[in-house]
Amino acid sequence: MSELIEISATPFPYPFAPGKTALVVIDMQRDFVEPGGFGASLGNDVSLLHSAIGPIAALLAAWRAHGWPIVHTREAHLADLSDCPPAKRLRGAPSLRIGDPGAMGRLLIRGEPGTSIIPALAPQRDELVIDKPGKGMFWATGLHRMLQALEVTHLVFTGVTTEVCVQTSMREANDRGYTCLLVEDGTESYFPAFKAATLAMIVAQGAIIGWHTPSATLLAAIDSA
Ligand code: TIU
């Protein structure tokens, strides 16, 4: 493996592996970030997520400059909903459910306008784009094998929402042996208290799930290495 870079992080320095670390951008799709999508249908203020866009764009630029692997995910189901169990579709009391027609097409359905990644963070041709039917990025996606083929051992997480799809994906990654860092300002939640709780719980007990650090700290360490 290439030499590790020590990144200042909570709860202690993160061992960054240049070239072996994929940047993961979770579900930065119109359905969660723009008005009229799934996130809004659940009664959420989508503007709470917008502050993560700039830091994620900066991280994407750095990863692209180095030619390091990048993974984008979308929460998106098959049109016939055969991959959306009732236990997921029937949760809560939203104004619209998964698969219902909304302002940006059918909610959380593959290929609909709402499931596309926002233009500011649009994937480039050589980047992995994963449609996931669950909250975690490994469930029913084949992503683990793709990352193994790229010899990825470390994952840097960004995206939305912190305590739902980002945290689930990071926990799945930890169970699969990846060394994981969450970027503090590159992730957001509709519930600031839940974001804070997630940051606290992943690093507790000696980084039981992983580390977190601000994007500026990570970018500065990469630049000076
Ligand atoms: N509702 C909510 O906070 N999140 C989701 O439903 N999906 C993701 O986090 N992507």
Short mmCIF file of C-alpha atoms and ligand atoms in Angstrom, two decimals:
data_model
loop_
_atom_site.label_atom_id
_atom_site.label_comp_id
_atom_site.label_asym_id
_atom_site.label_seq_id
_atom_site.Cartn_x
_atom_site.Cartn_y
_atom_site.Cartn_z
CA MET A 1 0.00 0.00 0.00
CA SER A 2 1.11 3.58 -0.60
CA GLU A 3 2.25 5.56 2.39
CA LEU A 4 -0.45 6.73 4.79
CA ILE A 5 -1.06 10.43 5.46
CA GLU A 6 -2.02 11.31 9.03
CA ILE A 7 -5.06 13.62 8.99
CA SER A 8 -6.02 15.58 12.09
CA ALA A 9 -9.46 14.23 13.03
CA THR A 10 -11.80 13.33 15.87
CA PRO A 11 -11.23 11.27 18.04
CA PHE A 12 -7.57 10.93 16.90
CA PRO A 13 -5.64 11.19 13.60
CA TYR A 14 -7.13 9.37 10.60
CA PRO A 15 -4.75 7.24 8.49
CA PHE A 16 -5.53 8.43 4.93
CA ALA A 17 -4.41 6.09 2.13
CA PRO A 18 -3.71 8.04 -1.11
CA GLY A 19 -5.05 6.20 -4.16
CA LYS A 20 -6.80 3.58 -2.01
CA THR A 21 -9.42 5.94 -0.64
CA ALA A 22 -12.70 6.44 -2.46
CA LEU A 23 -14.69 9.62 -1.98
CA VAL A 24 -18.32 8.62 -1.38
CA VAL A 25 -21.12 11.09 -2.14
CA ILE A 26 -24.39 9.77 -0.77
CA ASP A 27 -27.72 10.65 -2.40
CA MET A 28 -27.05 14.28 -3.43
CA GLN A 29 -30.05 13.97 -5.72
CA ARG A 30 -32.80 16.43 -6.46
CA ASP A 31 -35.32 14.35 -4.49
CA PHE A 32 -33.62 15.26 -1.21
CA VAL A 33 -32.11 18.66 -1.97
CA GLU A 34 -34.72 20.49 -4.06
CA PRO A 35 -38.31 21.52 -3.25
CA GLY A 36 -41.00 19.16 -4.58
CA GLY A 37 -39.05 15.94 -4.00
CA PHE A 38 -39.15 13.05 -1.56
CA GLY A 39 -37.45 14.94 1.26
CA ALA A 40 -39.96 17.77 1.03
CA SER A 41 -42.85 15.28 0.83
CA LEU A 42 -41.81 14.07 4.29
CA GLY A 43 -42.31 17.60 5.61
CA ASN A 44 -38.63 18.61 5.66
CA ASP A 45 -36.98 21.98 4.98
CA VAL A 46 -34.62 20.96 2.14
CA SER A 47 -32.61 24.18 2.39
CA LEU A 48 -31.00 22.73 5.53
CA LEU A 49 -28.97 20.42 3.27
CA HIS A 50 -27.54 23.08 0.95
CA SER A 51 -24.45 23.98 2.99
CA ALA A 52 -22.91 20.57 2.19
CA ILE A 53 -22.80 21.26 -1.57
CA GLY A 54 -19.74 23.57 -1.59
CA PRO A 55 -17.51 21.31 0.54
CA ILE A 56 -18.50 18.24 -1.52
CA ALA A 57 -17.70 20.10 -4.76
CA ALA A 58 -14.25 21.00 -3.38
CA LEU A 59 -13.58 17.38 -2.40
CA LEU A 60 -14.71 16.13 -5.82
CA ALA A 61 -12.29 18.57 -7.47
CA ALA A 62 -9.41 17.31 -5.30
CA TRP A 63 -10.20 13.64 -5.96
CA ARG A 64 -10.51 14.30 -9.69
CA ALA A 65 -7.19 16.16 -9.75
CA HIS A 66 -5.49 13.07 -8.26
CA GLY A 67 -7.44 10.54 -10.33
CA TRP A 68 -8.65 8.82 -7.15
CA PRO A 69 -11.87 6.73 -7.11
CA ILE A 70 -15.24 8.42 -6.61
CA VAL A 71 -18.60 6.80 -5.80
CA HIS A 72 -21.93 8.61 -6.15
CA THR A 73 -25.08 6.95 -4.84
CA ARG A 74 -28.72 7.61 -5.56
CA GLU A 75 -31.61 6.26 -3.50
CA ALA A 76 -33.69 4.90 -6.38
CA HIS A 77 -36.09 2.01 -6.90
CA LEU A 78 -37.19 -0.04 -9.87
CA ALA A 79 -40.26 1.34 -11.64
CA ASP A 80 -42.36 -1.64 -10.55
CA LEU A 81 -41.30 -1.11 -6.92
CA SER A 82 -40.31 -4.78 -6.65
CA ASP A 83 -37.22 -3.66 -4.70
CA CYS A 84 -39.20 -1.43 -2.31
CA PRO A 85 -40.69 -3.48 0.51
CA PRO A 86 -43.91 -2.27 2.18
CA ALA A 87 -41.90 -1.89 5.38
CA LYS A 88 -40.11 0.97 3.62
CA ARG A 89 -42.85 2.41 1.41
CA LEU A 90 -45.50 2.59 4.13
CA ARG A 91 -43.45 4.32 6.81
CA GLY A 92 -44.71 7.57 8.23
CA ALA A 93 -47.43 9.79 6.87
CA PRO A 94 -45.84 11.61 3.95
CA SER A 95 -47.82 13.75 1.50
CA LEU A 96 -46.54 11.41 -1.26
CA ARG A 97 -45.06 7.92 -1.04
CA ILE A 98 -42.16 6.34 -2.95
CA GLY A 99 -43.32 5.75 -6.53
CA ASP A 100 -46.06 8.40 -6.45
CA PRO A 101 -45.94 11.11 -9.11
CA GLY A 102 -44.45 14.38 -7.84
CA ALA A 103 -43.13 17.66 -9.20
CA MET A 104 -39.94 15.93 -10.46
CA GLY A 105 -41.48 12.66 -11.66
CA ARG A 106 -42.16 9.54 -9.61
CA LEU A 107 -40.52 9.81 -6.21
CA LEU A 108 -37.28 7.83 -5.80
CA ILE A 109 -37.75 5.89 -9.05
CA ARG A 110 -34.72 5.18 -11.25
CA GLY A 111 -34.42 7.46 -14.24
CA GLU A 112 -36.94 10.06 -13.03
CA PRO A 113 -35.76 13.69 -12.92
CA GLY A 114 -35.90 13.73 -9.11
CA THR A 115 -33.39 10.92 -8.72
CA SER A 116 -30.73 12.71 -10.77
CA ILE A 117 -27.76 14.10 -8.89
CA ILE A 118 -27.86 17.89 -8.55
CA PRO A 119 -25.96 19.66 -11.38
CA ALA A 120 -23.37 21.19 -9.02
CA LEU A 121 -22.17 17.68 -8.10
CA ALA A 122 -22.83 15.88 -11.39
CA PRO A 123 -20.81 12.67 -11.80
CA GLN A 124 -18.15 12.44 -14.48
CA ARG A 125 -17.81 9.55 -16.89
CA ASP A 126 -15.25 7.43 -15.04
CA GLU A 127 -17.00 7.65 -11.65
CA LEU A 128 -19.17 4.94 -10.10
CA VAL A 129 -22.87 5.81 -9.87
CA ILE A 130 -24.81 3.35 -7.72
CA ASP A 131 -28.60 3.12 -7.53
CA LYS A 132 -29.41 1.72 -4.11
CA PRO A 133 -32.83 0.50 -2.96
CA GLY A 134 -31.93 0.73 0.71
CA LYS A 135 -30.47 3.31 3.00
CA GLY A 136 -27.09 1.61 3.04
CA MET A 137 -24.95 1.68 -0.11
CA PHE A 138 -23.91 -1.99 0.05
CA TRP A 139 -27.34 -3.59 0.31
CA ALA A 140 -28.34 -5.11 -3.08
CA THR A 141 -25.82 -3.04 -5.08
CA GLY A 142 -22.67 -5.12 -5.65
CA LEU A 143 -20.58 -2.12 -4.59
CA HIS A 144 -18.26 -4.09 -2.30
CA ARG A 145 -16.91 -6.11 -5.22
CA MET A 146 -16.48 -2.99 -7.34
CA LEU A 147 -14.45 -1.33 -4.57
CA GLN A 148 -12.40 -4.48 -4.04
CA ALA A 149 -11.61 -4.55 -7.77
CA LEU A 150 -10.29 -0.99 -7.42
CA GLU A 151 -8.27 -2.06 -4.33
CA VAL A 152 -10.06 0.52 -2.22
CA THR A 153 -9.49 0.09 1.52
CA HIS A 154 -10.53 3.50 2.87
CA LEU A 155 -13.72 5.55 2.38
CA VAL A 156 -14.34 9.26 2.91
CA PHE A 157 -18.06 9.92 3.35
CA THR A 158 -20.13 12.93 2.36
CA GLY A 159 -23.78 13.46 1.40
CA VAL A 160 -27.25 13.30 2.89
CA THR A 161 -28.77 12.72 5.26
CA THR A 162 -26.20 12.26 7.99
CA GLU A 163 -28.17 10.01 10.31
CA VAL A 164 -30.09 8.05 7.66
CA CYS A 165 -28.29 7.00 4.47
CA VAL A 166 -24.83 8.32 5.34
CA GLN A 167 -24.65 6.72 8.76
CA THR A 168 -26.15 3.44 7.51
CA SER A 169 -23.63 3.30 4.67
CA MET A 170 -20.72 4.09 6.98
CA ARG A 171 -21.76 1.36 9.39
CA GLU A 172 -22.09 -1.14 6.52
CA ALA A 173 -18.63 -0.08 5.32
CA ASN A 174 -17.11 -0.54 8.75
CA ASP A 175 -18.50 -4.08 8.90
CA ARG A 176 -16.89 -4.81 5.53
CA GLY A 177 -13.45 -3.73 6.70
CA TYR A 178 -13.17 -0.20 5.25
CA THR A 179 -11.43 2.50 7.30
CA CYS A 180 -13.97 5.34 7.26
CA LEU A 181 -13.88 9.13 7.66
CA LEU A 182 -16.98 11.35 7.67
CA VAL A 183 -16.54 14.94 6.46
CA GLU A 184 -18.23 17.21 9.00
CA ASP A 185 -19.28 20.01 6.64
CA GLY A 186 -19.80 17.67 3.67
CA THR A 187 -22.85 16.04 5.24
CA GLU A 188 -26.14 17.50 6.42
CA SER A 189 -29.41 16.49 8.01
CA TYR A 190 -32.92 17.92 8.13
CA PHE A 191 -32.39 17.66 11.92
CA PRO A 192 -29.23 19.42 13.17
CA ALA A 193 -29.44 17.56 16.49
CA PHE A 194 -29.40 14.22 14.66
CA LYS A 195 -26.32 15.27 12.68
CA ALA A 196 -24.55 16.22 15.91
CA ALA A 197 -25.58 12.94 17.53
CA THR A 198 -24.32 10.93 14.55
CA LEU A 199 -20.95 12.68 14.58
CA ALA A 200 -20.66 11.97 18.31
CA MET A 201 -21.69 8.32 18.16
CA ILE A 202 -19.49 7.20 15.27
CA VAL A 203 -16.31 8.39 16.99
CA ALA A 204 -17.24 7.26 20.49
CA GLN A 205 -15.56 4.28 22.13
CA GLY A 206 -12.29 4.86 20.28
CA ALA A 207 -13.74 5.48 16.79
CA ILE A 208 -16.08 2.49 16.99
CA ILE A 209 -17.34 3.24 13.44
CA GLY A 210 -14.78 5.78 12.23
CA TRP A 211 -13.50 9.34 12.33
CA HIS A 212 -14.75 12.82 11.39
CA THR A 213 -12.95 15.97 10.32
CA PRO A 214 -13.73 19.24 8.45
CA SER A 215 -13.20 19.32 4.68
CA ALA A 216 -10.60 22.09 5.02
CA THR A 217 -8.43 19.91 7.25
CA LEU A 218 -8.63 17.00 4.84
CA LEU A 219 -7.96 19.15 1.77
CA ALA A 220 -5.01 20.93 3.39
CA ALA A 221 -3.43 17.61 4.38
CA ILE A 222 -3.87 16.20 0.87
CA ASP A 223 -2.39 19.38 -0.65
CA SER A 224 0.68 19.41 1.53
CA ALA A 225 1.44 15.68 1.23
N1 TIU B 1 -35.43 10.96 5.17
C1 TIU B 1 -34.11 11.07 5.27
O1 TIU B 1 -33.57 11.76 6.13
N2 TIU B 1 -33.29 10.40 4.40
C2 TIU B 1 -33.67 9.46 3.48
O2 TIU B 1 -34.81 9.07 3.37
N3 TIU B 1 -32.68 9.02 2.63
C3 TIU B 1 -31.36 9.42 2.71
O3 TIU B 1 -30.83 9.77 3.76
N4 TIU B 1 -30.67 9.45 1.58
#
